Short mmCIF file of C-alpha atoms in Angstrom, two decimals:
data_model
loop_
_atom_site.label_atom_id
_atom_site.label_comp_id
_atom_site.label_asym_id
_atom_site.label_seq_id
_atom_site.Cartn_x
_atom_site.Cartn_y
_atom_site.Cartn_z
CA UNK A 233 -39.29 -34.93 13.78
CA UNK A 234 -36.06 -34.72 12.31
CA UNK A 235 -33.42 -32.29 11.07
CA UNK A 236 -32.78 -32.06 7.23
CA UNK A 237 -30.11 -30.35 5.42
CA UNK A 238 -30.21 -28.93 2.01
CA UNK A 239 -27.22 -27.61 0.44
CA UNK A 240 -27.30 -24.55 -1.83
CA UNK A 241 -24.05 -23.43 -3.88
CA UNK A 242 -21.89 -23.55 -0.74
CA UNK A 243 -24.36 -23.11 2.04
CA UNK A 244 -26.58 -25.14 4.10
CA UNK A 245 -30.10 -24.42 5.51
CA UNK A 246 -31.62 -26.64 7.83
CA UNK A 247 -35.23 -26.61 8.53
CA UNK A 248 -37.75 -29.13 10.49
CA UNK A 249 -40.44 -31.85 8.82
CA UNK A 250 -42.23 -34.52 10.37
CA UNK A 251 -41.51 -37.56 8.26
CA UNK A 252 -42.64 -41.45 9.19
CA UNK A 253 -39.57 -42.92 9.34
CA UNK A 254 -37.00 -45.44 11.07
CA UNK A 255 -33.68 -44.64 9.65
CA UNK A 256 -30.79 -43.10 11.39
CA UNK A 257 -32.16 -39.33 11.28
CA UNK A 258 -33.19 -39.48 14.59
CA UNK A 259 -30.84 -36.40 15.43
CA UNK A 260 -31.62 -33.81 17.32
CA UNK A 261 -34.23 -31.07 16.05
CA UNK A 262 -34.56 -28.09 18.03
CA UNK A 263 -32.64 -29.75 20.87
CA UNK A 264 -35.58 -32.31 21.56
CA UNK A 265 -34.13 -35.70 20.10
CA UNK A 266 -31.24 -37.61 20.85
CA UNK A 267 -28.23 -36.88 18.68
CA UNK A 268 -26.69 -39.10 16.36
CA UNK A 269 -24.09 -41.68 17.14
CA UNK A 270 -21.34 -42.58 14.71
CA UNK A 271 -19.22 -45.47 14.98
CA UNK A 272 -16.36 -44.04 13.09
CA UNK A 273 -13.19 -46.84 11.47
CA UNK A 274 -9.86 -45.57 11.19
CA UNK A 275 -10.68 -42.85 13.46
CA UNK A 276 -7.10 -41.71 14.09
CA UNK A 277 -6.05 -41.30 10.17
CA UNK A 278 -6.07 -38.66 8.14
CA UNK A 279 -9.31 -38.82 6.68
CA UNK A 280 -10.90 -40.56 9.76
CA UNK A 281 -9.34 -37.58 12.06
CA UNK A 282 -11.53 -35.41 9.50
CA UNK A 283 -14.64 -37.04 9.70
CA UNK A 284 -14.32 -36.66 13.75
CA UNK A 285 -13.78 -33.32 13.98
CA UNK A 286 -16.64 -32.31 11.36
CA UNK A 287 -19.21 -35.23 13.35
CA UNK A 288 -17.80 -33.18 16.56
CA UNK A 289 -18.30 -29.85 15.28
CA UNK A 290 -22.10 -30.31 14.51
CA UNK A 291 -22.96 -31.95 17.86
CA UNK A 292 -22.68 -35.87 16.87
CA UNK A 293 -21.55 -38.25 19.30
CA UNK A 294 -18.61 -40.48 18.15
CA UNK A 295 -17.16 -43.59 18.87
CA UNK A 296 -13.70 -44.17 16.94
CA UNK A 297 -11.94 -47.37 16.24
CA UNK A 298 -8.18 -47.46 15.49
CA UNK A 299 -5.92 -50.47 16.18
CA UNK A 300 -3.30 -47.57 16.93
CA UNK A 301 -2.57 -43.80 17.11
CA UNK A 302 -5.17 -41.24 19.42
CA UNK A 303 -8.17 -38.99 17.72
CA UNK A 304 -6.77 -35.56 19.74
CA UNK A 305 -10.44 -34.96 21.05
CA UNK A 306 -11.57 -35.73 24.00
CA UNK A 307 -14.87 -35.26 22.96
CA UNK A 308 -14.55 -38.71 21.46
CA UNK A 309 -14.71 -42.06 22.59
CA UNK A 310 -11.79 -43.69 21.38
CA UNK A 311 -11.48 -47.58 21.36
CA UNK A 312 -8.51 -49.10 20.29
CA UNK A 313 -9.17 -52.29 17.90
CA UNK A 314 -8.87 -53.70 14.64
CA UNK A 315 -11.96 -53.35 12.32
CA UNK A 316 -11.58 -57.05 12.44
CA UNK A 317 -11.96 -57.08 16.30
CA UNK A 318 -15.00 -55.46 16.35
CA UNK A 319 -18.12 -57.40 17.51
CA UNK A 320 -21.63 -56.22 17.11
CA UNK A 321 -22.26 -55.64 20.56
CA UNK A 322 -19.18 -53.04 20.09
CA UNK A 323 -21.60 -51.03 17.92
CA UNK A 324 -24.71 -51.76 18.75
CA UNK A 325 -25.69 -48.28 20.71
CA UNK A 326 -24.29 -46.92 17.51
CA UNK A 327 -26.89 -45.05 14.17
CA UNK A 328 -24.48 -44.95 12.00
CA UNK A 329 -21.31 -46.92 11.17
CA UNK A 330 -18.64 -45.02 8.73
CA UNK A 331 -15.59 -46.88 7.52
CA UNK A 332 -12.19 -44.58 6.82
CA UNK A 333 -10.55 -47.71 6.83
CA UNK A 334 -7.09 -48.05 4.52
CA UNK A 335 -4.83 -51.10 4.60
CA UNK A 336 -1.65 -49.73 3.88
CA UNK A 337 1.02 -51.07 1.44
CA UNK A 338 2.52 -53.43 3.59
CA UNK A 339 -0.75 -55.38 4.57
CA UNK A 340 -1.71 -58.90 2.77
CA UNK A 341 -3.74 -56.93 -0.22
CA UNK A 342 -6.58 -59.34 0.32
CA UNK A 343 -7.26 -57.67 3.83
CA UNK A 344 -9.36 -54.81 1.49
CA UNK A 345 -11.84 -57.07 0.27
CA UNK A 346 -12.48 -58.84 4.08
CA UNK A 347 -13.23 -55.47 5.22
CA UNK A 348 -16.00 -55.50 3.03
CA UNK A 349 -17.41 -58.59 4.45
CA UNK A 350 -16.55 -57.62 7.95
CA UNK A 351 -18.87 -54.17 7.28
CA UNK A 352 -21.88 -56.30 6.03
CA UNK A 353 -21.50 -58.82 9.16
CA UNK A 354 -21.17 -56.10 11.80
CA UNK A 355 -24.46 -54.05 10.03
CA UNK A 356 -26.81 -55.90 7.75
CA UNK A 357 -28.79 -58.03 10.28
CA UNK A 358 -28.79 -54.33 11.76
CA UNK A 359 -29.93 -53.06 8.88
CA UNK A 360 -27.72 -49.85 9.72
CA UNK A 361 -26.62 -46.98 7.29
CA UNK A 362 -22.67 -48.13 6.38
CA UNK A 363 -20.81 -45.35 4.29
CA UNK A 364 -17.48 -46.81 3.45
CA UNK A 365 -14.72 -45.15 1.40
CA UNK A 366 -13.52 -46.59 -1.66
CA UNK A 367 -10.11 -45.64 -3.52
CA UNK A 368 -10.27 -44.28 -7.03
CA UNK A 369 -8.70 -47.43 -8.24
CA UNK A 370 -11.98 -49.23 -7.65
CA UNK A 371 -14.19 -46.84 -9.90
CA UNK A 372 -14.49 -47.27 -14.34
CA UNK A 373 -12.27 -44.98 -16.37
CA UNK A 374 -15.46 -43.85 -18.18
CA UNK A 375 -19.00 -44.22 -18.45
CA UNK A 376 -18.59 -47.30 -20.99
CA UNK A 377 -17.82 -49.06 -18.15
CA UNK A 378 -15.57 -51.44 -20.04
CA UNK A 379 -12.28 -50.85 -18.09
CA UNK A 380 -11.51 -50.12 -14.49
CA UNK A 381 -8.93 -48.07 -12.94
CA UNK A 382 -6.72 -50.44 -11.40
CA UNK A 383 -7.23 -52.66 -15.09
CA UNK A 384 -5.10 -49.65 -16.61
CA UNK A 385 -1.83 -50.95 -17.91
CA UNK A 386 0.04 -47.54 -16.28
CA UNK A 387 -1.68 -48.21 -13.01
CA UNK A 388 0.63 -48.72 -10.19
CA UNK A 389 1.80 -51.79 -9.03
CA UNK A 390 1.37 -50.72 -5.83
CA UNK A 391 -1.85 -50.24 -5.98
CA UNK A 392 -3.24 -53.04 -8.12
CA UNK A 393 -3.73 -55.54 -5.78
CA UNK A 394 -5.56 -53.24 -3.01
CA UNK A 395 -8.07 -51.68 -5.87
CA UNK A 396 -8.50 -54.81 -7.33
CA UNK A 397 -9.75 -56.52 -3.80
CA UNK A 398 -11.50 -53.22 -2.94
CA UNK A 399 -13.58 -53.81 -6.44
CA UNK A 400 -14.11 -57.29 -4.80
CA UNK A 401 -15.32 -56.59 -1.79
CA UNK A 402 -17.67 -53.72 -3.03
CA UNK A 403 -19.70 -56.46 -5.73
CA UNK A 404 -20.27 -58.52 -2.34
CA UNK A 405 -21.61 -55.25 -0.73
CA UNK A 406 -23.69 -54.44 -4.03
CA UNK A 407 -25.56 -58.05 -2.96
CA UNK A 408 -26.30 -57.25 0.64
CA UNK A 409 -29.72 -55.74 1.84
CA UNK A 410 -29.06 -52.59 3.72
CA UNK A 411 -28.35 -49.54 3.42
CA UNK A 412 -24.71 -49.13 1.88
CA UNK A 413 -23.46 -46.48 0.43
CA UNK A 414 -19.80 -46.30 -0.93
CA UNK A 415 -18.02 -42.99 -1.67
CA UNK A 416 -14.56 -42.59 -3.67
CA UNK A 417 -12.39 -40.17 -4.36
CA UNK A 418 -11.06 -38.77 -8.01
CA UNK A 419 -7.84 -39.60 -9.44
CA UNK A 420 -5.92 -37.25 -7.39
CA UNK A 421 -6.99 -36.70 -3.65
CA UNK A 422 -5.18 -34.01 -1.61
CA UNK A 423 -4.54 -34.64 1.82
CA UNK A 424 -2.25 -30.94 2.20
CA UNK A 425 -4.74 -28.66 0.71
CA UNK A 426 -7.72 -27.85 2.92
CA UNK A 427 -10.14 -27.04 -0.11
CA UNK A 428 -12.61 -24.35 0.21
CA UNK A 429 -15.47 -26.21 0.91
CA UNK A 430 -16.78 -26.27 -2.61
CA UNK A 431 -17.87 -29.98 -3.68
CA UNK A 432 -20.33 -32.06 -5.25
CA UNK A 433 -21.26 -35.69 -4.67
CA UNK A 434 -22.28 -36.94 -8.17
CA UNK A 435 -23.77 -40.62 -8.16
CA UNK A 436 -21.22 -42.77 -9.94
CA UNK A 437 -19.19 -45.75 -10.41
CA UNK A 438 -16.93 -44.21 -12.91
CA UNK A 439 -14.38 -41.34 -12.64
CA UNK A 440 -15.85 -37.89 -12.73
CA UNK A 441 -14.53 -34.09 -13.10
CA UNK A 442 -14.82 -31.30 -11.65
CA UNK A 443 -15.73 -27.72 -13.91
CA UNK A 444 -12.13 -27.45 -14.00
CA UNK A 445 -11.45 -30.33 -16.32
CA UNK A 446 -9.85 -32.23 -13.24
CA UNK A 447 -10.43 -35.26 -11.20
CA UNK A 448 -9.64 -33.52 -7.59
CA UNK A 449 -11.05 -33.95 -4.58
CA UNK A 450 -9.14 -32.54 -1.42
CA UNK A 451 -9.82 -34.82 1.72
CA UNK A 452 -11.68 -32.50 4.01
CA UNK A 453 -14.35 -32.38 1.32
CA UNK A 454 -14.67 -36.06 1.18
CA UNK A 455 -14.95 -36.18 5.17
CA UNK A 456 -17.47 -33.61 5.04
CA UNK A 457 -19.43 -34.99 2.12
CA UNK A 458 -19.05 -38.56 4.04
CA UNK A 459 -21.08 -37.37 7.01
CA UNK A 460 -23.26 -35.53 4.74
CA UNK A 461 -24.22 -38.64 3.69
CA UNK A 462 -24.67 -40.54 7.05
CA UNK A 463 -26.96 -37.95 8.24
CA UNK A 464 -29.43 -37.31 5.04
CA UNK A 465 -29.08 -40.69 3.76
CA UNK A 466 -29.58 -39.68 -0.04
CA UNK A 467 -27.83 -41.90 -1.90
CA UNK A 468 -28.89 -45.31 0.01
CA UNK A 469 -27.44 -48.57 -1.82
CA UNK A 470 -24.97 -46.18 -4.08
CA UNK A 471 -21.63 -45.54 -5.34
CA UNK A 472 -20.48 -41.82 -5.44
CA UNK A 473 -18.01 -39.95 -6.04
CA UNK A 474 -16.65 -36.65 -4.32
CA UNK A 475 -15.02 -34.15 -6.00
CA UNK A 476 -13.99 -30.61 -5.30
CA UNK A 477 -13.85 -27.42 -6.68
CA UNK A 478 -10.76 -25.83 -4.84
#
């Protein structure tokens, strides 16, 4: 028996079903199942710290990983080491594992693209739902799929070298056999403006819009559609891309 979770306009409606199934939605239904444990990466940043307090929120049990910084719950396990630390046995009471994980601008660009390969070592013999986030940078211009982001002559230098070993490290995951799911943000992604809770997660590995005209996402909608993801898992082996309304 498990718990799904269907999303009309800007509400959500749960209801019951028995389904023959091993995947991660063994979360509670009714109170009679064990709830779902996330091992969370990047816990203490700002879209990690999201993703905690909206797992938190609806019950979830979570185990963070940050090589610095504190989650502010202590509701959450917090375990302080680097994604590259982790072992499997670190994980292994874990359903889910969720990545939130960002390099920075002063880390070795290359250190992108070894996450990748660190996520498929810690999960695929697992065979354990992985959502990662993946920066714009990493998605097509267009569905022509000729050119990619970071391939754009005005693209920041900054930038380049992290979306192009992101890109990288997301055709190794495209190989592996479990069940992956990558999720990117638009063009512009707001970390100061909460949103108001009106998104969609469109199945893409190209830039997309919302009704407005603009590629927006703010990043409480991208934590929330993250963990959306981890417990229905609808878009299993998939790129997609969040974007919001508000």
């Amino acid at each position: 028996r498990i718990k799904l979770k269907i999303k009309i306009f800007n509400r959500e409606i749960c209801a019951c079903a028995l389904l023959d199934t091993n995947s991660v939605m063994r979360k509670k239904c009714a109170g009679m199942e064990e709830k779902m444990k996330i091992a969370l990466i990047g816990a203490a940043g700002k879209l990690g710290n999201r993703i905690v307090k909206a797992a938190l929120a609806k019950g979830y049990i979570v185990k963070g990983f940050c090589q610095q910084g504190e989650i502010g719950d202590e509701n959450a396990e917090i375990i302080h080491k680097s994604l590259f630390d982790i072992t499997a046995q670190d994980i292994q009471d874990c359903d889910v594992f969720i990545s939130a994980f960002g390099s920075g601008f002063q880390a070795d660009p290359s250190i992108n693209y070894e996450a990748f390969l660190k996520y498929i070592e810690l999960n695929e013999r697992a065979g354990r739902p992985t959502i990662v986030i993946a920066g714009a940078g990493s998605l097509y211009t267009d569905e022509t799929r000729t050119t990619l982001c970071y391939e754009q002559p005005e693209y920041p230098e900054m930038l380049y070298g992290i979306s192009k070993n992101i890109a990288l490290g997301i055709e190794k995951m495209m190989q592996a056999d479990f069940p992956w799911t990558i999720v990117s943000p638009p063009e512009q992604f707001d970390v100061n403006n909460p949103g108001n809770g009106v998104y969609s997660v469109k199945a893409s590995d190209y830039l997309q819009y919302n009704s407005q005209g603009k590629s927006y996402a703010v990043y409480d909608d991208v934590a929330a559609a993250m963990l959306c993801i981890a417990e229905e898992q609808n878009f299993v082996k998939q790129r997609v891309v969040v974007v919001s309304e508000g």
